[in-house]
Structure formats: structure tokens, C-alpha cells
Amino acid sequence: MTGFTGKAEMGQNIRTSISQTIADELRVPFASVRLLMGDTALTPFDAGTFGSRTTPTMTPQFRRVAEAARNLLIGVAAKEWNVAPEGLVAADARVTDPVSKRSLTYAELARGKALAQNLPAEDPITPATEWKIAGKPLPKVDGRAFVTGTHKYPSDIRLEGMLYGKVLRPPSFGAKLASYDDSAAKAISGVVVVRDGDFVGVAAPSAHEARQALDAIRTQWKEVPQVSSKEIFSYLKNSAEPSSNERLRREKGSVAAGLAAAAHRLEATYNVAYIAHAPLEPRAAVAQFADGKLTVWTGTQRPFANRDELASVFHMPESDVRVIVPDTGAAYGGKHTSDAAIEAARLARAAGKPVKVVWTREEEFTWAYFRPAGVIEVKGGIAADGKLTAWEFHNYHSGMSGIETPYDVANQLTQYHQVPLVLRSGSYRGLAATANHFARETHMDALARAAKLDPVEFRLRNLSDARMRAVLEAATKSFGWPRKKTQGGQGFGLACGAEKGSQVAACAEVAVDRASGDVRVVRVVEAFECGAIVNPDGLRNQVVGAIIQGLGGALFEAVEFENGRIKNPHFATYRVPRFRDVPVIEAVLLDRKDIPSAG
């Protein structure tokens, strides 16, 4: 059984969970399902793998089509046996008549027939309480290939006669080419040099030779002054565009009145740095022109958008461009764009041979896009009983996801302020919720201290949302909150929030070395609820992976830049979490079979 989807597998394990969904609804063994993903020539159009939309949108669609296919096959059997379809049973890839004991496999029922029908208007898919294959912690599809190194990532693709491409990069952002001499590079045997406007690249029989050819090109650049990371936060605050856009503003009640009535008032500013996605596999693409058509293998979250952009750049019909996405070595929101695909295709067109472009780690850290930096200003007011009276929240530049407070407060103003780009910015795992939740929850802790209330009690006193209360109570119960300090430098904290239909709460134990200032996270307990769980093992991996990745942004990740140059473009200088940083982690998964699965 083969399913077709334009979604891409980037390590989030949706290949497994979607296959479980198909097998469950079609009533076939899990091992018999094959999922073809991210191929613009073979799969239906899809806007892209982003926004945590695959589970809430794609799995219900597959359930509907699988349910319709199952009923269609039951109808074929009923017609063949001249019985009512309602009495027949579909299981284990066959239809059986319990009365006569007759049985036919799906393959036998479909053989020689063109079976198709429109989906019924009704949506009688199997409820989560009756799932047999979905809901189980089944192993990752093709997991052995990934752990043994036999899986072919985009950067592993090799075609016969293929050349290796390298692209000339400016010394800094916004620099323009003032002079250019490629004669020495062109003199190297087997090298193709391409210049197309601002684009300069080379293709050669090996990556080493391509690097040599690129280094042989003599250039001079005109650079422009740039904002540095040392001044970025003042720049963001001072450069915000006047905001009259109501789409970016949420207001109810009167914040001024709420603050005036408060027993305690508190305001603070929180800064968040630019963060790199740092996927283990950098951008990569292989492009081939053949018979007037272009095929590109690349790691992208948006294969159809890549196809459209390639068609536009090369003035080709979309039907003559095919984008194929092999299961890719991570993205975290960082691979929406077509950079490597267009570069490889430009070189392949000029060379008349397939060309492969794999970005170096330095290129990935420098020329990819970042999670945007931001400045977040928060004002809060509370009454003597610890109830929130006012909440004002301004986000400059880092984004709107997760910007609204889940807490009950009658007087509130939430506003997002747009700022012109400094560094290339875009989606990041959890989007702007990573910044907005940090600022909001840190401020809630500060308000709890002002009210002399336990942080959990303070939150529950201001929280009526039942789902949020459930994860907060589950996390604190597993953690053993409140904990008493047993040594110097020990601390405990918690936070909660919601995004993309999921609810989360986490408690952490930290240890601070007062002499060195080092902060270490010792233990994290996180409760996570995203409706009905499709694959508990896959979800646990996502939750634990998110905690580990979050350590980086919380403790040490930050892109440093000056005069248009990234100053820490390598893993040796850009600090990501390592094994020694990983705390004891407990993931508490709340399975709500009464709520649709979310992202």
C-alpha cells in the first residue's frame, strides 16, 4: 500500500506516524505501507512542512482517503458475493464475509479494476479510542538505515558524470563586486566558471578542485557599514516602524486602569539574540538538466515552492521542473528557501552536466537565515490577592507566535512591532514562541515574588484553561514541587505555555557556580499534551529533543556579528548543547484521545 504526500521528512518521524495512520484506517499491516514523500512529480501539491501542520492536517486527510478506499474494496467484495456490504469485515489487508467465511485480499479485489471515487461528504474516520496501530510506539520506518549510515541524505546523492559546485560569497552582508578576474580559474582543466549578475560559481570534477578554482578568482568588493550584535537591541527598539496595524495589536479593557488598581506593579525588558538553526546536514542539492527538463534533489521543507522558484528563475514551465526531497538531516524551520537548489541548477545548466552543491558549515552559519533577535517589554500589575490586574506586552522584531498570554487578565495590551531586517531571519523551531514564552514566564515569576506567592500557586490562581492547568499540575507533581534547596547555588523554576494546539509545562533544577558564573541544568520534567498521541515514542523523542535544543537558546547560543560578518560561524565557536550539558530528563506525555491530534 502506497501513500503519497508532499510533506517532507526532516527527522520529526512523520513518515512513521503517517504510515501508522494509513495502516490503521485501511486495516493493513504496518509493514505493508510505503509512504512516498516530497516529490513534485508524484505527490499532491503541498504548501510545505512547517507550522506543526502535518499531524493535524495530513493525518486526518489520510484517514479519510484510507477509509474511503477500504469501503470501496468492501463494496467490490459485496458486489462479487451479492451480499450487503454492512456485514463484511476488513482486516489484515483482506475482506471477509463472517457468514460464508469467504475471503479475498485487497490485491485480489483490485486486480484488473480501475477503482476510484469521490470522497464522501461524511467523515466517519476511526476515533482515537479505537486505534489499533496508531497510538502505538512503533519503531521509526527505515530506522536501521539511519543508524547504520546507509540512508542517502540529499548531500549523499551522486549521479553519473556529476560535477561539484562552489559559490563565491561576499566578504560581508550587502557587499557588491567591484572588480573580478576569473582567468586563472578558467585555466584549470575540467573547471566551469559561471557568472550571472551577482552570482559567481564554479563546477569541477571534485569538491577540492572546485574550492581551488574558487580561490583562484580575484575579486575586490565594496562593503557597507553594518549594525553589530553589540548594538542590536537598541537598534531594534529605536528602528521599530510606527505601528498602526490592528492585525499586530490585541487590546481589551484598560491597562492604565489595571495598573492604577494594582497592589504591585512590575516592568522589565527581555532581550533574545539571533540563533542559528545549526542542522547536522547543511543545505545541499543536486541538479540535472536532461531532455529539456530540470530535476533537483534537495533538502527543503517546501518542495513545491522550490519548484515554482526554479521554474521562474530558468523561465521554464512548472511541469518541466521536478523537486525530490530525500529524508533530510534536520531543518528546525531553517530550510524553507531554495538557495542550494538554484545554485546547483545554475551551475548544471552552464556545465551541461549534473552538479552537486553542499554548503560548508561556515556557509550554513553565515548565509542561511536565523531565528530573529528581539526586544520584549512587559508590564504587569497584580492585586493584593495575587490576581493579575493588568498585562502589557510589546515584542520588537522576534515575532507573534505565542505572543498572547494564557492567563486570565481583564486589562491587557499585546502588540508586535515590525523592524527592518538586520540579519536574514525566518522560521525557527517553535517560531517566536521561544522568545515570547521566555519573556512572559520570566515576568510571571517576578510577579510571583512580588506577591510573595509560590510560582505554581500564582499561575493556578490566574489560570482557568483546563488543558494548561493539567500539564502544569502533571509536571509539578512528577517533579515533586515545591522542592527545598539542599545546597548552595541550587535553584528550581518552572514555565508553561501553549502553541500550535499543544500545551506544555516544564520544571527545572539548576545549579549555579557563583565563582565562575556557570549555569548547569541538572534535571527537567516536562509535561506535554497535544491531543491524541499518534506515536508515543516519536513524540517523546520530539519533546526530549526540544528540551535539549532549548538548552542552547537558554544558556549560550547567540550569533555574534560585526561589520556584516558572522564572528562565530563554526561549531567550535558557536556553542550548541553537547552530551555533557544534557540534564536528567523526564517527559510526561498526556494522551487526550478526546482531542484531535495537534502539532
XYZ file of C-alpha atoms in Angstrom:
599
model
C 0.000 0.000 0.000
C 1.478 3.330 -1.010
C 0.516 6.764 0.314
C 1.570 9.966 -1.421
C 2.194 13.276 0.352
C 4.072 16.469 -0.462
C 5.269 16.663 3.140
C 8.980 16.127 3.833
C 10.694 14.024 6.499
C 13.257 16.115 8.367
C 13.763 13.861 11.389
C 10.420 14.593 13.055
C 9.338 10.993 12.290
C 6.155 11.808 10.379
C 6.986 9.074 7.881
C 6.276 6.634 10.699
C 3.221 8.346 12.183
C 1.523 8.887 8.807
C 2.223 5.256 7.865
C 0.609 4.190 11.150
C -2.428 6.284 10.285
C -2.792 4.714 6.829
C -2.324 1.180 8.147
C -4.783 1.784 10.950
C -7.606 3.118 8.793
C -7.005 0.835 5.813
C -6.795 -2.227 8.118
C -3.486 -3.473 6.736
C -0.231 -4.497 8.468
C 2.007 -1.545 9.281
C 4.956 -3.116 7.445
C 2.959 -3.205 4.198
C 2.619 0.589 3.997
C 5.032 2.597 1.877
C 4.964 6.382 2.003
C 6.216 8.423 -0.948
C 7.002 11.945 0.217
C 8.174 15.295 -1.132
C 8.314 14.615 -4.888
C 6.644 17.296 -7.009
C 6.201 14.896 -9.928
C 4.477 12.170 -7.926
C 2.814 13.687 -4.859
C -0.120 16.088 -4.499
C 0.607 19.789 -4.054
C 1.536 20.753 -0.523
C 2.338 24.230 0.798
C 5.173 22.882 2.905
C 6.289 21.095 6.046
C 6.053 23.887 8.603
C 3.889 25.325 11.347
C 3.355 21.929 13.011
C 0.612 21.295 10.460
C 1.420 17.766 9.281
C -0.184 15.891 12.179
C -3.389 17.962 12.496
C -3.985 18.306 8.743
C -2.305 15.457 6.871
C -3.172 12.545 9.138
C -6.939 13.281 9.040
C -6.749 13.547 5.241
C -5.025 10.176 5.003
C -7.606 8.703 7.357
C -10.395 9.946 5.108
C -8.894 8.575 1.891
C -7.894 5.288 3.549
C -11.386 4.890 4.986
C -12.914 5.601 1.560
C -10.552 3.085 -0.098
C -11.415 0.446 2.481
C -15.125 0.946 1.936
C -14.629 0.864 -1.828
C -12.939 -2.540 -1.561
C -15.674 -3.790 0.739
C -18.194 -2.659 -1.886
C -16.363 -4.629 -4.598
C -16.454 -7.760 -2.431
C -20.137 -7.253 -1.612
C -20.978 -6.945 -5.286
C -18.949 -10.020 -6.168
C -20.601 -12.110 -3.457
C -24.031 -10.449 -3.845
C -24.302 -9.580 -0.151
C -24.811 -6.371 1.834
C -21.520 -4.510 2.444
C -22.501 -3.714 6.043
C -21.955 -7.349 7.053
C -18.430 -7.637 5.670
C -15.257 -7.163 7.691
C -11.981 -5.599 6.506
C -8.854 -6.678 8.386
C -5.253 -7.603 7.650
C -5.499 -6.367 4.017
C -8.451 -8.596 3.134
C -12.244 -8.503 3.168
C -14.079 -11.396 4.835
C -17.725 -12.483 4.957
C -18.198 -13.836 8.511
C -21.308 -15.762 7.420
C -19.926 -17.657 4.424
C -16.273 -17.481 5.565
C -15.353 -16.274 2.062
C -12.294 -14.012 1.957
C -10.415 -12.012 -0.660
C -7.265 -9.927 -0.304
C -7.285 -6.255 -1.280
C -4.959 -7.128 -4.148
C -7.386 -9.746 -5.461
C -10.304 -7.326 -5.207
C -8.446 -4.548 -7.035
C -6.799 -6.677 -9.719
C -7.820 -5.633 -13.223
C -10.093 -2.833 -11.976
C -9.787 0.949 -12.062
C -11.166 1.820 -8.640
C -11.834 5.455 -7.815
C -14.487 7.555 -6.193
C -15.008 10.986 -4.744
C -14.595 11.236 -1.000
C -17.922 11.118 0.826
C -19.093 14.306 2.494
C -19.242 12.464 5.804
C -16.041 11.911 7.745
C -16.546 8.587 9.588
C -12.916 8.022 10.462
C -11.927 5.752 13.317
C -11.880 7.590 16.684
C -8.642 7.556 18.663
C -10.167 5.277 21.296
C -10.416 2.540 18.637
C -6.975 2.908 17.040
C -5.106 -0.382 16.713
C -1.824 0.658 15.024
C -1.805 4.429 15.502
C -1.242 5.292 19.152
C 1.459 2.615 19.490
C 5.216 3.307 19.928
C 6.241 1.628 16.678
C 9.913 1.877 15.608
C 10.993 4.504 13.094
C 10.481 3.489 9.479
C 13.880 2.643 7.949
C 15.476 3.359 11.320
C 18.237 0.819 10.735
C 19.350 2.638 7.577
C 19.721 5.885 9.518
C 21.746 4.460 12.393
C 23.992 2.319 10.175
C 24.761 5.129 7.736
C 23.204 3.522 4.662
C 20.425 6.110 4.284
C 21.076 8.539 1.422
C 20.596 12.126 2.548
C 20.485 14.936 -0.057
C 24.208 15.505 0.497
C 24.865 11.817 -0.327
C 23.253 11.889 -3.798
C 25.668 11.072 -6.634
C 24.866 10.941 -10.349
C 26.987 9.654 -13.199
C 29.261 12.360 -14.615
C 28.398 14.716 -11.763
C 30.477 17.814 -11.020
C 30.866 19.548 -7.680
C 29.902 23.170 -7.293
C 31.097 26.035 -5.135
C 29.694 29.559 -4.988
C 31.589 32.798 -4.479
C 30.380 34.557 -1.334
C 30.918 38.231 -0.496
C 33.156 39.037 2.472
C 30.216 40.657 4.291
C 26.459 41.125 4.003
C 25.469 43.590 1.312
C 28.939 43.801 -0.256
C 28.978 44.455 -4.030
C 31.507 43.118 -6.526
C 33.773 45.985 -7.641
C 36.306 44.062 -9.768
C 36.535 40.475 -10.979
C 39.100 38.323 -12.785
C 38.363 34.622 -13.367
C 41.078 33.893 -15.953
C 43.175 31.767 -13.586
C 40.149 29.691 -12.565
C 39.100 29.109 -16.175
C 42.581 27.867 -16.987
C 42.183 24.901 -14.604
C 41.359 21.712 -16.521
C 37.774 20.485 -16.154
C 36.544 23.631 -14.389
C 33.417 25.551 -15.452
C 33.102 29.141 -14.223
C 29.695 30.797 -14.218
C 28.894 34.448 -13.740
C 25.259 35.526 -13.891
C 24.801 39.042 -12.498
C 25.808 38.908 -8.840
C 26.049 35.119 -8.943
C 29.531 33.637 -9.406
C 30.166 29.928 -9.091
C 32.388 27.120 -10.286
C 31.891 23.428 -11.066
C 34.704 20.906 -11.111
C 35.286 17.131 -11.059
C 35.826 17.183 -7.269
C 34.909 19.426 -4.362
C 38.611 20.061 -3.721
C 39.188 21.224 -7.304
C 36.092 23.420 -7.113
C 37.495 25.040 -3.971
C 40.839 25.623 -5.712
C 39.111 27.212 -8.696
C 37.037 29.476 -6.492
C 40.144 30.601 -4.598
C 41.809 31.426 -7.940
C 39.156 34.058 -8.788
C 40.468 37.543 -8.000
C 37.891 39.944 -6.617
C 37.523 43.291 -4.944
C 34.379 44.232 -3.043
C 32.653 47.402 -1.957
C 31.383 46.886 1.572
C 28.745 48.810 3.520
C 28.560 49.708 7.243
C 26.519 47.247 9.329
C 24.889 47.078 12.745
C 26.776 44.787 15.153
C 25.464 42.297 17.727
C 26.699 44.640 20.483
C 24.178 47.311 19.471
C 21.407 45.141 18.059
C 18.914 45.538 20.911
C 18.994 49.320 20.988
C 18.751 49.274 17.189
C 15.645 47.072 17.251
C 13.890 49.286 19.791
C 14.802 52.530 18.034
C 14.104 51.312 14.490
C 10.619 49.907 15.005
C 8.104 51.019 12.406
C 5.176 53.120 13.673
C 2.508 50.518 14.399
C -0.991 51.428 13.300
C -1.709 47.923 12.010
C -4.544 46.467 14.078
C -3.533 42.980 12.951
C -0.470 43.336 15.167
C -2.351 44.658 18.195
C -4.670 42.983 20.710
C -6.342 45.058 23.415
C -9.123 44.641 25.953
C -10.027 46.660 28.996
C -7.707 49.430 30.157
C -4.114 48.655 31.059
C -3.742 52.092 32.641
C -6.720 51.448 34.927
C -5.472 47.937 35.741
C -2.025 49.235 36.682
C -3.527 52.026 38.774
C -5.571 49.482 40.717
C -2.626 47.124 41.289
C -1.037 46.485 44.669
C 2.211 45.563 42.920
C 3.465 46.765 39.537
C 6.461 45.490 37.664
C 8.024 46.245 34.303
C 11.065 44.721 32.626
C 12.784 44.331 29.269
C 13.896 40.962 27.906
C 16.334 40.513 25.019
C 16.689 37.478 22.756
C 19.647 37.011 20.424
C 19.769 35.783 16.864
C 20.050 31.985 16.905
C 21.257 29.675 14.123
C 19.328 26.515 13.222
C 22.571 24.510 13.063
C 21.119 21.371 11.406
C 23.544 18.461 11.267
C 23.169 18.386 7.458
C 23.779 21.794 5.866
C 21.966 22.890 2.701
C 22.572 20.550 -0.221
C 21.242 19.992 -3.738
C 21.969 18.036 -6.894
C 20.608 19.453 -10.166
C 20.348 17.801 -13.565
C 19.091 19.153 -16.896
C 18.056 16.400 -19.327
C 15.722 16.432 -22.342
C 14.656 19.990 -21.620
C 13.628 19.173 -18.061
C 15.213 20.044 -14.714
C 15.361 17.629 -11.770
C 16.680 18.724 -8.391
C 17.282 16.578 -5.305
C 17.436 18.814 -2.250
C 16.626 19.046 1.453
C 13.781 21.546 1.678
C 10.646 21.986 3.721
C 8.840 23.401 0.680
C 9.422 21.251 -2.426
C 6.606 22.827 -4.446
C 7.717 26.372 -3.614
C 11.242 25.356 -4.646
C 9.856 24.003 -7.927
C 7.990 27.238 -8.606
C 11.055 29.365 -7.880
C 13.280 27.215 -10.094
C 10.727 27.459 -12.909
C 10.677 31.239 -12.523
C 14.473 31.635 -12.415
C 15.030 29.472 -15.508
C 11.898 30.567 -17.381
C 10.552 27.030 -17.599
C 7.047 25.619 -17.229
C 6.483 24.185 -13.757
C 5.680 20.858 -15.424
C 9.281 20.674 -16.665
C 10.759 21.068 -13.173
C 10.832 18.266 -10.612
C 11.977 18.617 -6.995
C 12.662 15.469 -4.967
C 13.271 15.613 -1.209
C 15.106 12.620 0.282
C 14.660 12.288 4.044
C 16.770 15.179 5.251
C 19.200 15.769 8.118
C 17.092 18.257 10.081
C 15.761 21.741 9.413
C 14.107 23.184 12.555
C 12.280 25.684 10.340
C 15.529 26.665 8.624
C 15.096 25.129 5.154
C 12.161 26.934 3.578
C 14.235 28.551 0.841
C 15.706 27.351 -2.464
C 19.284 28.607 -2.075
C 21.284 25.451 -2.789
C 18.774 24.206 -5.388
C 19.089 27.362 -7.504
C 22.875 27.427 -7.153
C 23.223 23.807 -8.264
C 20.822 24.340 -11.163
C 22.647 27.447 -12.406
C 25.919 25.558 -12.463
C 24.357 22.446 -14.034
C 22.842 24.476 -16.859
C 26.190 26.061 -17.678
C 28.213 22.862 -17.309
C 25.818 20.641 -19.249
C 26.269 18.011 -16.515
C 24.684 17.266 -13.144
C 26.119 19.453 -10.382
C 26.071 18.965 -6.640
C 26.308 21.858 -4.180
C 26.752 21.197 -0.467
C 27.161 24.213 1.763
C 30.050 24.221 4.191
C 29.313 24.649 7.882
C 30.614 28.223 7.657
C 28.239 28.958 4.767
C 25.323 27.460 6.700
C 26.125 29.606 9.739
C 26.591 32.741 7.643
C 24.255 32.694 4.642
C 21.259 30.749 5.933
C 18.610 32.646 7.887
C 18.344 32.943 11.667
C 15.758 32.984 14.389
C 15.207 36.745 14.681
C 16.603 38.671 17.603
C 14.097 40.627 19.638
C 13.369 43.063 22.425
C 10.330 42.322 24.583
C 8.932 44.855 27.053
C 6.473 43.658 29.686
C 4.414 45.485 32.301
C 2.310 43.610 34.812
C 0.095 44.521 37.744
C -1.354 42.306 40.477
C -3.891 42.862 43.254
C -3.196 42.110 46.902
C -4.727 38.640 46.471
C -2.289 37.783 43.653
C -4.794 38.184 40.797
C -3.498 39.865 37.642
C -4.989 43.315 37.107
C -3.001 44.419 34.044
C -0.728 42.962 31.370
C 1.102 44.911 28.646
C 3.425 43.093 26.243
C 5.424 44.600 23.367
C 7.534 42.439 21.057
C 10.017 44.184 18.764
C 11.022 42.072 15.750
C 11.123 38.492 17.059
C 7.565 37.554 16.031
C 3.964 36.953 17.063
C 3.726 33.204 17.687
C 2.771 32.540 21.293
C 2.539 36.281 21.976
C -0.789 36.281 23.829
C -0.946 35.378 27.498
C -2.901 32.274 28.540
C -3.570 33.825 31.951
C -6.814 35.496 32.983
C -6.440 39.277 32.995
C -9.206 41.767 32.244
C -6.929 44.608 31.170
C -4.312 43.776 28.578
C -2.486 45.119 25.552
C -0.331 42.914 23.335
C 1.498 44.421 20.393
C 4.036 43.311 17.819
C 6.353 45.957 16.378
C 7.910 45.314 12.976
C 11.570 46.243 12.482
C 13.573 46.278 9.214
C 15.794 43.206 8.875
C 19.380 43.370 10.059
C 20.291 39.712 9.526
C 18.341 37.376 7.280
C 15.652 35.935 9.549
C 12.909 33.339 9.315
C 11.134 30.420 10.936
C 12.728 28.602 13.834
C 11.539 25.594 15.825
C 8.573 26.872 17.843
C 8.775 30.153 15.902
C 8.601 33.302 18.035
C 7.005 31.338 20.883
C 10.524 30.534 22.093
C 11.068 34.245 22.806
C 7.547 35.217 23.874
C 7.166 32.348 26.340
C 10.579 33.112 27.847
C 9.689 36.766 28.461
C 6.160 36.087 29.692
C 7.057 33.249 32.064
C 10.097 35.049 33.455
C 7.884 38.061 34.183
C 5.251 35.850 35.803
C 7.948 34.525 38.169
C 8.968 38.072 39.036
C 5.329 38.963 39.766
C 5.003 35.845 41.952
C 7.992 37.031 44.001
C 6.426 40.471 44.347
C 3.203 38.855 45.569
C 5.170 36.514 47.880
C 3.406 33.563 46.265
C 4.734 30.200 45.138
C 5.148 30.358 41.317
C 2.785 27.402 40.809
C 0.129 28.793 43.127
C 0.410 32.211 41.443
C -0.089 30.706 37.988
C -3.007 28.493 39.020
C -4.656 31.479 40.701
C -4.650 33.240 37.325
C -5.324 30.293 35.036
C -8.735 28.911 34.084
C -7.680 26.983 30.961
C -8.217 23.320 31.919
C -5.652 21.894 29.494
C -2.940 24.281 30.660
C -3.727 23.559 34.310
C -3.484 19.824 33.584
C 0.062 19.980 32.177
C 1.167 22.363 34.922
C -0.167 20.030 37.606
C 1.298 16.931 35.892
C 4.761 18.475 35.580
C 4.902 19.794 39.141
C 3.608 16.505 40.574
C 6.277 14.452 38.751
C 8.966 16.964 39.680
C 7.968 16.972 43.352
C 7.245 20.702 43.537
C 7.883 22.525 45.806
C 11.442 21.341 46.389
C 13.652 22.575 49.196
C 17.194 23.679 48.439
C 19.805 21.297 49.809
C 22.962 23.120 48.733
C 24.288 26.494 47.672
C 23.740 27.604 44.103
C 20.742 25.300 43.692
C 17.518 26.638 42.226
C 14.169 25.482 40.859
C 11.978 27.010 38.197
C 9.008 26.314 36.003
C 7.201 27.610 32.939
C 4.173 26.728 30.868
C 2.643 27.751 27.573
C 0.673 26.767 24.500
C 1.442 26.846 20.800
C 0.049 25.172 17.654
C -2.668 23.387 19.638
C -0.268 21.819 22.156
C 0.106 22.531 25.869
C 3.383 22.262 27.747
C 4.733 22.806 31.242
C 8.245 22.195 32.498
C 10.063 22.250 35.821
C 13.825 22.525 36.073
C 16.514 22.168 38.700
C 19.582 24.309 38.044
C 22.985 24.643 39.647
C 24.913 27.920 39.554
C 28.622 28.148 40.275
C 28.812 31.573 41.857
C 32.569 31.809 41.390
C 32.590 31.175 37.638
C 29.028 32.175 36.834
C 28.422 28.876 35.042
C 24.829 27.679 34.966
C 24.018 23.991 34.621
C 20.575 22.457 34.194
C 20.511 19.368 36.410
C 17.019 17.969 35.827
C 13.986 18.773 33.679
C 10.490 17.337 33.997
C 8.186 18.335 31.165
C 4.522 17.515 30.695
C 3.289 17.683 27.122
C -0.226 17.374 25.751
C -1.043 17.540 22.046
C -4.374 15.714 21.899
C -4.431 12.075 20.811
C -0.868 10.744 20.533
C -0.140 9.008 17.210
C 3.261 7.552 18.160
C 4.324 7.897 21.829
C 7.950 7.000 21.096
C 8.201 9.551 18.284
C 6.541 12.219 20.426
C 8.842 11.515 23.369
C 11.849 11.937 21.077
C 10.452 15.260 19.865
C 9.822 16.513 23.405
C 13.227 15.443 24.732
C 14.955 16.793 21.620
C 13.179 20.125 22.030
C 14.315 20.354 25.663
C 17.929 19.703 24.669
C 17.786 22.191 21.798
C 16.153 24.720 24.128
C 19.126 24.499 26.480
C 21.209 26.193 23.799
C 18.984 29.238 23.473
C 18.561 29.465 27.245
C 22.219 29.202 28.194
C 24.671 30.036 25.446
C 23.519 30.140 21.811
C 23.854 33.555 20.173
C 25.022 34.669 16.734
C 27.792 37.246 17.034
C 28.338 39.655 14.153
C 30.169 42.863 13.310
C 30.581 44.870 10.102
C 28.394 42.417 8.195
C 30.429 39.367 9.196
C 29.402 36.455 11.396
C 32.110 36.110 14.032
C 31.269 32.576 15.222
C 30.422 30.578 12.080
C 31.678 27.154 13.245
C 30.654 24.623 15.873
C 33.988 25.360 17.567
C 32.817 28.935 18.214
C 29.004 28.666 18.099
C 28.104 26.805 21.278
C 25.314 24.238 20.965
C 24.323 21.736 23.670
C 26.667 18.773 23.943
C 26.341 15.469 25.777
C 27.875 16.965 28.908
C 25.141 19.617 29.002
C 22.198 17.212 28.910
C 20.323 17.025 32.230
C 18.222 14.173 33.564
C 15.040 14.484 31.504
C 11.588 13.114 32.218
C 8.878 13.581 29.599
C 5.320 13.136 30.866
C 3.023 12.612 27.886
C -0.682 13.261 28.429
C -2.683 11.286 25.864
C -6.021 13.040 25.254
C -7.898 10.705 22.938
C -10.902 13.042 23.169
C -8.970 15.872 21.462
C -7.759 15.827 17.816
C -4.008 15.307 17.399
C -2.080 18.580 17.189
C 1.435 19.535 16.121
